[in-house]
Amino acid sequence: MTSPVPPDPEPAGEQAVRMLLRASGVDPDDPVLARTPQRVAATFAELFAGVHEDETAPLRHGDAVPRGTQVVALNDFEFRSICAHHLLPFSGTVSIAYSPVERIVGIGSIIRTLEILSTRPQLQEHLTQQFADAIVAGAGASGALVAMEARHSCIADRGPREAASRLRTIAAAGDLVDGEKRREALRAIHG
């Protein structure tokens, strides 16, 4: 009869960090690194908190569209995410314009939606389109246009080390994909 194996007291995330340190030639038992596995595991849990959340949920409530409102724009708010290719951060600003149909949504709801989407491993190009799609789906908007600009640590701090470079992406959904409404939305977010 074999004795039962006691459960490992260290959670899987912490074990993975210790293994990564070891694989990188770093001694995870160095006193300076004593709490590093715990800290890194907690950090990644926070950075990936949106993985199982519904990004459209914050957008499902709002107020009636004021008469004459055609486009609503929110400019230059900050975001941060983690690059899906290198698990390094990227951050920058985003501007959004949307065409409300039945309701306008609160600024906090828009920002919360982006927070949910950006707390997943992401590529900026995908994040931009996902955000536009979420505004249309969640807010019931007839269209959305999103412009993002970000600095990527995977380019700035490793590889080519182009610290000044920024990636700009624009994505649209619904009636802001092309035509005059798109031009209006671009003017609204670019001033």
Tab-separated table of C-alpha atoms in Angstrom:
chain	number	residue	atom	x	y	z
A	1	MET	CA	0.000	0.000	0.000
A	2	THR	CA	1.360	3.374	-0.984
A	3	SER	CA	1.140	6.465	1.136
A	4	PRO	CA	-0.953	9.301	-0.256
A	5	VAL	CA	1.075	12.101	-1.789
A	6	PRO	CA	0.485	15.324	0.111
A	7	PRO	CA	-0.754	18.196	-2.045
A	8	ASP	CA	1.888	20.646	-3.156
A	9	PRO	CA	1.528	23.694	-0.902
A	10	GLU	CA	2.691	25.992	-3.702
A	11	PRO	CA	-0.043	26.970	-6.208
A	12	ALA	CA	0.498	26.151	-9.883
A	13	GLY	CA	1.224	29.768	-10.866
A	14	GLU	CA	3.989	30.052	-8.312
A	15	GLN	CA	5.443	26.692	-9.385
A	16	ALA	CA	5.461	27.899	-12.995
A	17	VAL	CA	7.366	31.062	-12.063
A	18	ARG	CA	9.933	29.035	-10.145
A	19	MET	CA	10.334	26.750	-13.175
A	20	LEU	CA	10.730	29.748	-15.489
A	21	LEU	CA	13.394	31.250	-13.239
A	22	ARG	CA	15.239	27.934	-13.145
A	23	ALA	CA	14.979	27.559	-16.941
A	24	SER	CA	16.449	31.062	-17.299
A	25	GLY	CA	19.454	30.125	-15.160
A	26	VAL	CA	18.234	32.029	-12.098
A	27	ASP	CA	18.140	30.396	-8.686
A	28	PRO	CA	14.550	30.748	-7.415
A	29	ASP	CA	15.789	30.010	-3.885
A	30	ASP	CA	17.932	33.148	-3.803
A	31	PRO	CA	16.721	35.136	-0.758
A	32	VAL	CA	16.073	38.207	-2.934
A	33	LEU	CA	13.625	36.110	-4.986
A	34	ALA	CA	11.925	34.466	-2.008
A	35	ARG	CA	8.492	36.018	-2.690
A	36	THR	CA	8.920	36.573	-6.436
A	37	PRO	CA	6.913	33.507	-7.539
A	38	GLN	CA	3.993	34.588	-5.344
A	39	ARG	CA	4.198	38.205	-6.578
A	40	VAL	CA	4.417	37.250	-10.251
A	41	ALA	CA	1.535	34.776	-9.998
A	42	ALA	CA	-0.634	37.434	-8.315
A	43	THR	CA	0.378	39.985	-10.946
A	44	PHE	CA	-0.609	37.702	-13.818
A	45	ALA	CA	-3.925	36.906	-12.127
A	46	GLU	CA	-4.621	40.653	-12.077
A	47	LEU	CA	-3.351	41.270	-15.624
A	48	PHE	CA	-5.551	38.470	-17.008
A	49	ALA	CA	-8.634	39.178	-14.879
A	50	GLY	CA	-10.814	39.781	-17.951
A	51	VAL	CA	-10.358	36.326	-19.463
A	52	HIS	CA	-13.679	34.996	-18.177
A	53	GLU	CA	-15.669	38.256	-18.099
A	54	ASP	CA	-18.307	39.425	-20.576
A	55	GLU	CA	-17.027	42.647	-22.132
A	56	THR	CA	-20.514	43.712	-23.249
A	57	ALA	CA	-22.069	43.554	-19.761
A	58	PRO	CA	-21.105	47.110	-18.679
A	59	LEU	CA	-22.704	48.523	-21.845
A	60	ARG	CA	-26.191	47.075	-21.465
A	61	HIS	CA	-27.621	50.048	-19.584
A	62	GLY	CA	-27.672	53.730	-20.349
A	63	ASP	CA	-29.822	56.760	-20.964
A	64	ALA	CA	-32.054	57.700	-23.858
A	65	VAL	CA	-30.231	59.228	-26.799
A	66	PRO	CA	-30.625	63.016	-26.730
A	67	ARG	CA	-32.476	64.348	-29.784
A	68	GLY	CA	-30.078	65.155	-32.615
A	69	THR	CA	-27.144	63.100	-31.265
A	70	GLN	CA	-25.478	61.287	-34.143
A	71	VAL	CA	-22.012	60.441	-32.849
A	72	VAL	CA	-20.621	60.212	-29.322
A	73	ALA	CA	-16.830	60.391	-28.950
A	74	LEU	CA	-14.505	59.756	-26.027
A	75	ASN	CA	-10.911	60.775	-26.652
A	76	ASP	CA	-7.467	59.941	-25.342
A	77	PHE	CA	-8.132	57.697	-22.381
A	78	GLU	CA	-5.355	55.414	-21.241
A	79	PHE	CA	-5.193	51.645	-21.375
A	80	ARG	CA	-2.683	48.882	-20.801
A	81	SER	CA	-2.571	45.253	-21.822
A	82	ILE	CA	-0.223	42.298	-22.187
A	83	CYS	CA	1.181	41.224	-25.551
A	84	ALA	CA	0.000	37.718	-26.386
A	85	HIS	CA	3.252	36.953	-28.193
A	86	HIS	CA	5.777	37.862	-25.474
A	87	LEU	CA	3.697	38.398	-22.291
A	88	LEU	CA	5.137	41.897	-21.981
A	89	PRO	CA	3.061	45.029	-21.411
A	90	PHE	CA	1.892	47.533	-23.962
A	91	SER	CA	0.111	50.748	-23.099
A	92	GLY	CA	-1.145	53.895	-24.655
A	93	THR	CA	-4.257	55.856	-25.446
A	94	VAL	CA	-7.524	55.045	-27.152
A	95	SER	CA	-10.259	57.163	-28.666
A	96	ILE	CA	-13.691	55.871	-29.607
A	97	ALA	CA	-16.711	57.170	-31.466
A	98	TYR	CA	-20.040	55.395	-31.699
A	99	SER	CA	-23.453	55.970	-33.266
A	100	PRO	CA	-26.096	55.452	-30.560
A	101	VAL	CA	-29.468	54.007	-31.506
A	102	GLU	CA	-31.609	53.676	-28.357
A	103	ARG	CA	-29.226	54.665	-25.569
A	104	ILE	CA	-25.998	56.388	-24.724
A	105	VAL	CA	-23.729	54.613	-22.280
A	106	GLY	CA	-21.702	56.086	-19.458
A	107	ILE	CA	-18.035	56.895	-19.845
A	108	GLY	CA	-17.238	54.520	-16.994
A	109	SER	CA	-19.063	51.714	-18.805
A	110	ILE	CA	-16.979	52.269	-21.925
A	111	ILE	CA	-13.772	52.307	-19.903
A	112	ARG	CA	-14.820	49.168	-17.981
A	113	THR	CA	-15.444	47.362	-21.273
A	114	LEU	CA	-11.946	48.223	-22.458
A	115	GLU	CA	-10.535	47.138	-19.094
A	116	ILE	CA	-12.160	43.726	-19.472
A	117	LEU	CA	-10.830	43.318	-23.018
A	118	SER	CA	-7.354	44.578	-22.190
A	119	THR	CA	-6.943	42.270	-19.186
A	120	ARG	CA	-6.504	39.311	-21.500
A	121	PRO	CA	-3.430	38.334	-23.507
A	122	GLN	CA	-3.875	40.570	-26.556
A	123	LEU	CA	-2.568	41.809	-29.846
A	124	GLN	CA	-3.326	45.491	-30.300
A	125	GLU	CA	-4.895	44.906	-33.713
A	126	HIS	CA	-7.342	42.389	-32.231
A	127	LEU	CA	-8.036	44.516	-29.162
A	128	THR	CA	-8.968	47.486	-31.347
A	129	GLN	CA	-11.516	45.465	-33.332
A	130	GLN	CA	-12.864	43.648	-30.261
A	131	PHE	CA	-13.528	47.000	-28.590
A	132	ALA	CA	-15.439	48.340	-31.611
A	133	ASP	CA	-17.457	45.111	-31.837
A	134	ALA	CA	-18.253	45.200	-28.094
A	135	ILE	CA	-19.638	48.745	-28.339
A	136	VAL	CA	-21.965	47.717	-31.156
A	137	ALA	CA	-23.049	44.484	-29.449
A	138	GLY	CA	-23.311	45.764	-25.882
A	139	ALA	CA	-24.583	49.306	-26.364
A	140	GLY	CA	-26.768	48.472	-29.337
A	141	ALA	CA	-24.937	51.122	-31.349
A	142	SER	CA	-25.293	51.145	-35.115
A	143	GLY	CA	-21.542	51.585	-35.454
A	144	ALA	CA	-18.284	52.173	-33.599
A	145	LEU	CA	-14.829	53.394	-34.562
A	146	VAL	CA	-11.782	52.887	-32.338
A	147	ALA	CA	-8.287	54.385	-32.693
A	148	MET	CA	-5.439	53.146	-30.488
A	149	GLU	CA	-1.822	54.168	-30.122
A	150	ALA	CA	0.513	52.206	-27.866
A	151	ARG	CA	4.119	51.662	-26.880
A	152	HIS	CA	5.015	47.973	-26.842
A	153	SER	CA	7.615	46.660	-24.404
A	154	CYS	CA	8.247	43.687	-26.691
A	155	ILE	CA	9.689	46.137	-29.244
A	156	ALA	CA	11.031	48.807	-26.885
A	157	ASP	CA	12.766	46.649	-24.275
A	158	ARG	CA	13.899	43.574	-26.223
A	159	GLY	CA	14.558	42.601	-29.822
A	160	PRO	CA	14.915	45.762	-31.923
A	161	ARG	CA	14.796	48.033	-28.820
A	162	GLU	CA	12.915	50.818	-30.524
A	163	ALA	CA	11.806	52.671	-27.400
A	164	ALA	CA	10.230	55.613	-29.239
A	165	SER	CA	8.101	53.529	-31.600
A	166	ARG	CA	4.318	53.496	-31.295
A	167	LEU	CA	1.777	51.265	-33.006
A	168	ARG	CA	-1.404	52.928	-34.289
A	169	THR	CA	-4.492	50.908	-35.143
A	170	ILE	CA	-7.986	51.843	-36.265
A	171	ALA	CA	-10.942	49.469	-36.381
A	172	ALA	CA	-14.606	49.972	-37.109
A	173	ALA	CA	-17.868	48.075	-36.914
A	174	GLY	CA	-21.366	48.626	-38.258
A	175	ASP	CA	-22.192	51.856	-40.052
A	176	LEU	CA	-18.820	53.448	-39.219
A	177	VAL	CA	-16.863	51.046	-41.424
A	178	ASP	CA	-17.030	53.431	-44.388
A	179	GLY	CA	-18.905	56.399	-45.805
A	180	GLU	CA	-19.728	59.856	-44.483
A	181	LYS	CA	-20.551	58.671	-40.945
A	182	ARG	CA	-17.052	57.214	-40.716
A	183	ARG	CA	-15.553	60.538	-41.768
A	184	GLU	CA	-17.639	62.294	-39.093
A	185	ALA	CA	-16.475	59.808	-36.471
A	186	LEU	CA	-12.823	60.262	-37.481
A	187	ARG	CA	-13.211	64.035	-37.183
A	188	ALA	CA	-14.780	63.581	-33.743
A	189	ILE	CA	-11.895	61.529	-32.393
A	190	HIS	CA	-9.097	63.452	-34.115
A	191	GLY	CA	-10.501	66.908	-33.412
